[in-house]
Amino acid sequence: MRPAELLHRLRQRTSGAHPDGGATSPVTHVERVPARAGRPAPWPSWTPATLRDALAERGITAPWEHQAAAAELAHAGTHVVLATGTASGKSLAYQLPALTALLDDQRATVLYLSPTKALAADQLRAITRLGLDGVRPATYDGDTPREEREWIRQHSRFVLTNPDMLHHALLPGHARWGVFLRRLTYVVIDECHTYRGVFGSHVAHVLRRLRRAAAQYGSRPTFVLASATSGDPADTASRLTGLPVEAVTEDASPRGAVTFALWEPPLLPPDPGAVSVPWGGEDVDVELPPVRRSALREAADLLTDAVVAGTRTLAFVRSRRGAEVVAAMARRALDEAEPGLGARVAAYRGGYLREDRRAIERALLSGELLALASTNALELGVDLVGLDAVLICGYPGTRASLWQQAGRAGRSGGEALAVLVARDDPLDTYLVHHPEALFGRPVEATVLDPTNPYVLGPQLCCAASEAALTPDDLELFGGRPAQEAVAALTDAGTLRRRPSGWYWTHRGRPDVDLRGTGGAPIAVVESATGRLLGMVDPASAHLQLHTGAVHLHQGVSYVVDELDLDDAVALVHAAEPDFSTHARDVTTLSVAEVRAYVDAGPVGLFLGDVDVTSQVVSYQRRRIGTGEVIDTRPLDLPVRELRTVAVWFTISPQELAAAGVATADVPGALHAAEHAAIGLLPLMATCDRWDIGGLSTANHADTEAPTVFVYDGHPGGAGFAERAYGTAAAWLRATRAAIASCGCESGCPSCVQSPKCGNGNNPLAKDAAVALLDAVLGALPDPADPGILPN
């Protein structure tokens, strides 16, 4: 079925209704991306005949222009990043110079880094199929049996691994990898745009540690990076590697036509009555705001219809639990329509055993499975030939990821359909009604900050445990910030200064988590049997594994009986409740230091360091399918403290009054603006709304004015607040537009309500928030004025 026909069928099948009873289509916009012819180039003159012949047998008769350009740069020893679209053949661009080096020099080695095991496995299959003698490719990751690891160290010349294994195994054990490192010719960093925020900052230092270790053994490898299209890929790649990098961005590959639809689930029929909620010591009747149909339910229905139509479809869902839910609902509906058809749908996510993941991938490629509901584990690289459609359940956080996911369909060159299903969320609502924010715009620049002291200090400890740090090493790790960090670590006794450098003083290796979660992971254990179901990082445990939480594992739902943080274990029992759970926290914040500010008269814009104290205090139970809140239950979890970076703005009470904001509405206006601003920040920075937090108050003790704070949710910051400060006017304009354009009367999840609000989304003043933002935007200087609001 052609994309336009499938979209027409889906649109007819799911037309919804306004609260007033009028019919409406869920499709808010359709973008048609035309097909594009490819521009081939001659093989580079240095390409060995054996490699050309092997590629020809796989159907590759010539490279595209961008592949040849990147390969030429890499072969000449220039560090290069290739930033082109999905399915543009980036793999060949690094395979050409890397495999040529291995064929021309029987001693050379290549290291390939992938952010996911699935992508590394796909690349291993592709290289193995070429059948080149002496290359001996092998994956070295957490799934590699220990008996195979020694063989890989001694014999493999093309090692495919990931930053975690590089950090935890290869670099700490560099002496055992000495021969490999001495002969290291190329380092390939695939999908490098995924290394952002705290994780990206850690990976940046892992790569510097790799460069340092290679230099100790006498090699200076050329770095070849592959990226989705991104803003300023050369600068991002340079910050990631610490090296000058040249970018190739002109995509010369052929592309099939893509029909891209923006889909807003319909509003559910309004509740005719009111509900009673506790407020001020008594029960108050509150009219419930309109609620949209759940994006998960909508995606499951669309996936069901696509399978019935025989369309091979991949649904991307933002969470592991969501992927399981979508797959389960689709299977149930398909079995009701045709018994046994549900078996052609599966879920795919991290946390599955290696054998299970590979079996699912093979079943999809063979056609045994018609559809998958997946997390972003399948967003990257895996060649899923023959898919017809992609459903994206909720904006994935960046335009780069959106196009990466959409590009999974039509990878064999045929026409494709992509559908973005909006969640009931300010950013998603804004995007489906402002398609110009998605189409025809460059994608975001990747945000990472290697100078973050909470990243830099631990990484310097790792480097010192591998070999003594020297003054030259400190230049490699950032210069002055590294010198200051080493001085602090020396004063604390963590490092010891000797004439030959700084040494790690402890017996064991530093315990450093690349994702900045900190602490031991929480084991999820079935109470009745003692069976280990999986692991959850400690930063997420308060939100995901609190007592009473619903936890999904491989399609089976469990309810948490107890979370024991001391023993790092959550005890659960199997159950199938008709609700999901959503934790809520409360936060206090104090300003530690102001880094930069804009004085705009009655309005101030600030960037600085803050101390945040938060505590998960309760959770909501929400009806599956409708999102209706059943109840809110209290929790007793410990307080957590965070030193991070924030952006905030203040506005004088006089200016608020002049803007028409009544004194009684000030808290609600600030609160509503805070929620919407958090929701819209991912439009400006490569972050997720769960990466950031916020606080608003009518009179903050440190600013002595009505204030809205938005802060990075990671120790030391992740670069998101800096990006918000630099794009403040554009960010707040989008925030204002998202609130003003929402059709609700007094605020809803699509504009100013937040799923993680610790105050139960109270108070909120939607109209007053628009007036407040108008006043702020009217006072802030024009960002076109150079040097005032840097972009």
Tab-separated table of C-alpha atoms in Angstrom, residues 114-304:
chain	number	residue	atom	x	y	z
A	114	SER	CA	28.983	2.618	18.561
A	115	PRO	CA	26.403	3.975	21.018
A	116	THR	CA	24.309	0.775	20.805
A	117	LYS	CA	25.005	-2.954	20.651
A	118	ALA	CA	22.477	-3.371	17.834
A	119	LEU	CA	24.381	-0.971	15.604
A	120	ALA	CA	27.729	-2.631	16.330
A	121	ALA	CA	26.223	-6.038	15.531
A	122	ASP	CA	24.861	-4.674	12.251
A	123	GLN	CA	28.261	-3.269	11.300
A	124	LEU	CA	29.945	-6.558	12.184
A	125	ARG	CA	27.581	-8.405	9.842
A	126	ALA	CA	28.289	-5.922	7.045
A	127	ILE	CA	32.086	-6.197	7.372
A	128	THR	CA	32.052	-9.978	7.778
A	129	ARG	CA	29.974	-10.399	4.593
A	130	LEU	CA	32.732	-8.707	2.598
A	131	GLY	CA	34.893	-11.777	3.244
A	132	LEU	CA	38.203	-9.898	3.363
A	133	ASP	CA	41.166	-12.004	4.441
A	134	GLY	CA	43.051	-10.960	7.557
A	135	VAL	CA	40.604	-8.306	8.827
A	136	ARG	CA	39.187	-10.504	11.597
A	137	PRO	CA	36.408	-8.148	12.813
A	138	ALA	CA	34.881	-8.807	16.245
A	139	THR	CA	32.545	-7.119	18.707
A	140	TYR	CA	33.882	-6.490	22.196
A	141	ASP	CA	31.038	-5.540	24.522
A	142	GLY	CA	29.247	-6.648	27.650
A	143	ASP	CA	27.710	-9.604	25.786
A	144	THR	CA	31.094	-10.963	24.622
A	145	PRO	CA	31.919	-14.248	26.435
A	146	ARG	CA	35.058	-13.972	28.543
A	147	GLU	CA	36.741	-16.840	26.711
A	148	GLU	CA	36.462	-14.855	23.461
A	149	ARG	CA	37.873	-11.616	24.856
A	150	GLU	CA	41.483	-12.828	24.975
A	151	TRP	CA	41.296	-13.969	21.341
A	152	ILE	CA	39.916	-10.558	20.320
A	153	ARG	CA	42.726	-8.721	22.126
A	154	GLN	CA	45.374	-10.842	20.441
A	155	HIS	CA	43.986	-11.390	16.956
A	156	SER	CA	41.170	-9.040	15.922
A	157	ARG	CA	42.263	-6.099	13.782
A	158	PHE	CA	38.835	-4.407	13.552
A	159	VAL	CA	37.343	-4.206	17.041
A	160	LEU	CA	33.773	-2.950	17.378
A	161	THR	CA	32.913	-1.724	20.865
A	162	ASN	CA	31.209	1.133	22.723
A	163	PRO	CA	32.301	3.993	25.000
A	164	ASP	CA	31.325	2.052	28.131
A	165	MET	CA	33.637	-0.882	27.318
A	166	LEU	CA	36.376	1.535	26.299
A	167	HIS	CA	35.995	3.288	29.663
A	168	HIS	CA	35.531	0.243	31.911
A	169	ALA	CA	37.697	-2.397	30.229
A	170	LEU	CA	40.002	-1.393	27.381
A	171	LEU	CA	41.590	1.748	28.856
A	172	PRO	CA	42.029	0.446	32.441
A	173	GLY	CA	43.594	-2.694	30.924
A	174	HIS	CA	45.552	-0.847	28.245
A	175	ALA	CA	48.712	-2.918	28.898
A	176	ARG	CA	46.918	-6.001	27.573
A	177	TRP	CA	45.853	-3.988	24.513
A	178	GLY	CA	49.333	-2.551	23.951
A	179	VAL	CA	49.932	-4.233	20.576
A	180	PHE	CA	46.499	-3.194	19.293
A	181	LEU	CA	46.981	0.399	20.465
A	182	ARG	CA	50.511	0.632	19.025
A	183	ARG	CA	49.138	-0.242	15.585
A	184	LEU	CA	45.937	1.797	15.852
A	185	THR	CA	45.379	3.612	12.551
A	186	TYR	CA	41.745	4.741	12.606
A	187	VAL	CA	39.169	5.405	15.308
A	188	VAL	CA	35.610	5.402	13.943
A	189	ILE	CA	32.927	7.117	16.053
A	190	ASP	CA	29.523	6.232	14.636
A	191	GLU	CA	26.350	8.251	15.320
A	192	CYS	CA	28.425	10.810	17.206
A	193	HIS	CA	25.464	13.207	17.521
A	194	THR	CA	24.088	10.933	20.265
A	195	TYR	CA	26.921	11.927	22.602
A	196	ARG	CA	25.354	14.955	24.256
A	197	GLY	CA	24.819	16.394	27.711
A	198	VAL	CA	26.601	14.728	30.641
A	199	PHE	CA	27.060	11.475	28.732
A	200	GLY	CA	28.641	13.319	25.803
A	201	SER	CA	30.913	15.255	28.150
A	202	HIS	CA	32.129	11.999	29.716
A	203	VAL	CA	32.653	10.408	26.302
A	204	ALA	CA	34.705	13.443	25.242
A	205	HIS	CA	37.157	12.681	28.037
A	206	VAL	CA	37.143	8.941	27.351
A	207	LEU	CA	38.273	9.802	23.816
A	208	ARG	CA	41.024	12.036	25.202
A	209	ARG	CA	42.120	9.156	27.428
A	210	LEU	CA	42.161	6.940	24.333
A	211	ARG	CA	44.318	9.458	22.450
A	212	ARG	CA	46.666	9.629	25.438
A	213	ALA	CA	46.963	5.832	25.710
A	214	ALA	CA	47.544	5.447	21.965
A	215	ALA	CA	50.269	8.116	22.076
A	216	GLN	CA	51.974	6.287	24.947
A	217	TYR	CA	52.261	3.255	22.647
A	218	GLY	CA	53.416	5.378	19.719
A	219	SER	CA	50.318	5.835	17.533
A	220	ARG	CA	48.289	8.874	16.540
A	221	PRO	CA	45.161	7.514	14.842
A	222	THR	CA	42.933	9.448	12.473
A	223	PHE	CA	39.398	9.995	13.785
A	224	VAL	CA	36.477	9.459	11.410
A	225	LEU	CA	33.069	10.444	12.791
A	226	ALA	CA	29.615	9.788	11.374
A	227	SER	CA	26.648	11.918	12.408
A	228	ALA	CA	23.074	12.634	11.530
A	229	THR	CA	22.652	16.076	10.022
A	230	SER	CA	23.315	18.531	12.853
A	231	GLY	CA	24.090	22.161	13.481
A	232	ASP	CA	27.848	22.862	13.141
A	233	PRO	CA	29.015	19.217	13.071
A	234	ALA	CA	32.691	20.223	12.772
A	235	ASP	CA	32.590	22.188	16.044
A	236	THR	CA	30.689	19.428	17.844
A	237	ALA	CA	33.115	16.757	16.605
A	238	SER	CA	36.055	18.940	17.617
A	239	ARG	CA	34.702	19.398	21.151
A	240	LEU	CA	34.040	15.667	21.368
A	241	THR	CA	37.529	14.589	20.263
A	242	GLY	CA	39.619	17.612	21.217
A	243	LEU	CA	40.992	17.689	17.657
A	244	PRO	CA	40.492	19.911	14.590
A	245	VAL	CA	37.851	18.191	12.456
A	246	GLU	CA	36.700	18.904	8.895
A	247	ALA	CA	33.021	18.374	8.030
A	248	VAL	CA	31.419	16.841	4.924
A	249	THR	CA	27.730	17.748	4.873
A	250	GLU	CA	26.535	17.650	1.229
A	251	ASP	CA	24.377	14.509	0.894
A	252	ALA	CA	24.682	12.965	-2.599
A	253	SER	CA	22.769	9.730	-1.919
A	254	PRO	CA	19.453	8.893	-3.598
A	255	ARG	CA	16.313	9.112	-1.481
A	256	GLY	CA	12.795	7.862	-1.974
A	257	ALA	CA	9.848	10.189	-1.474
A	258	VAL	CA	8.625	10.588	2.102
A	259	THR	CA	5.130	11.544	3.222
A	260	PHE	CA	5.446	12.991	6.746
A	261	ALA	CA	2.241	13.580	8.719
A	262	LEU	CA	1.809	15.416	12.018
A	263	TRP	CA	-0.915	13.733	14.059
A	264	GLU	CA	-2.707	15.133	17.109
A	265	PRO	CA	-4.833	12.618	19.025
A	266	PRO	CA	-8.440	13.767	19.439
A	267	LEU	CA	-9.877	15.216	22.611
A	268	LEU	CA	-11.829	12.777	24.708
A	269	PRO	CA	-15.477	13.597	25.441
A	270	PRO	CA	-15.608	16.033	28.386
A	271	ASP	CA	-16.459	14.764	31.852
A	272	PRO	CA	-19.908	16.249	32.599
A	273	GLY	CA	-19.214	16.636	36.273
A	274	ALA	CA	-16.555	17.903	38.623
A	275	VAL	CA	-14.245	16.119	41.034
A	276	SER	CA	-13.434	16.968	44.613
A	277	VAL	CA	-9.784	17.596	45.512
A	278	PRO	CA	-8.280	18.546	48.887
A	279	TRP	CA	-7.239	22.206	48.996
A	280	GLY	CA	-6.596	24.408	52.018
A	281	GLY	CA	-7.930	21.830	54.466
A	282	GLU	CA	-11.228	21.211	52.679
A	283	ASP	CA	-12.568	19.531	49.540
A	284	VAL	CA	-13.108	21.788	46.534
A	285	ASP	CA	-15.030	20.907	43.367
A	286	VAL	CA	-12.812	21.318	40.296
A	287	GLU	CA	-13.835	21.044	36.651
A	288	LEU	CA	-11.459	18.681	34.878
A	289	PRO	CA	-9.640	20.177	31.856
A	290	PRO	CA	-10.100	18.496	28.471
A	291	VAL	CA	-7.829	15.480	27.992
A	292	ARG	CA	-6.541	14.128	24.710
A	293	ARG	CA	-6.507	10.479	23.834
A	294	SER	CA	-3.259	8.909	24.994
A	295	ALA	CA	-0.461	8.959	22.399
A	296	LEU	CA	0.347	5.372	23.372
A	297	ARG	CA	-3.212	4.263	22.660
A	298	GLU	CA	-3.245	6.201	19.399
A	299	ALA	CA	0.085	4.726	18.294
A	300	ALA	CA	-1.100	1.209	19.168
A	301	ASP	CA	-4.238	1.668	17.061
A	302	LEU	CA	-2.246	3.069	14.137
A	303	LEU	CA	0.202	0.175	14.405
A	304	THR	CA	-2.725	-2.254	14.408
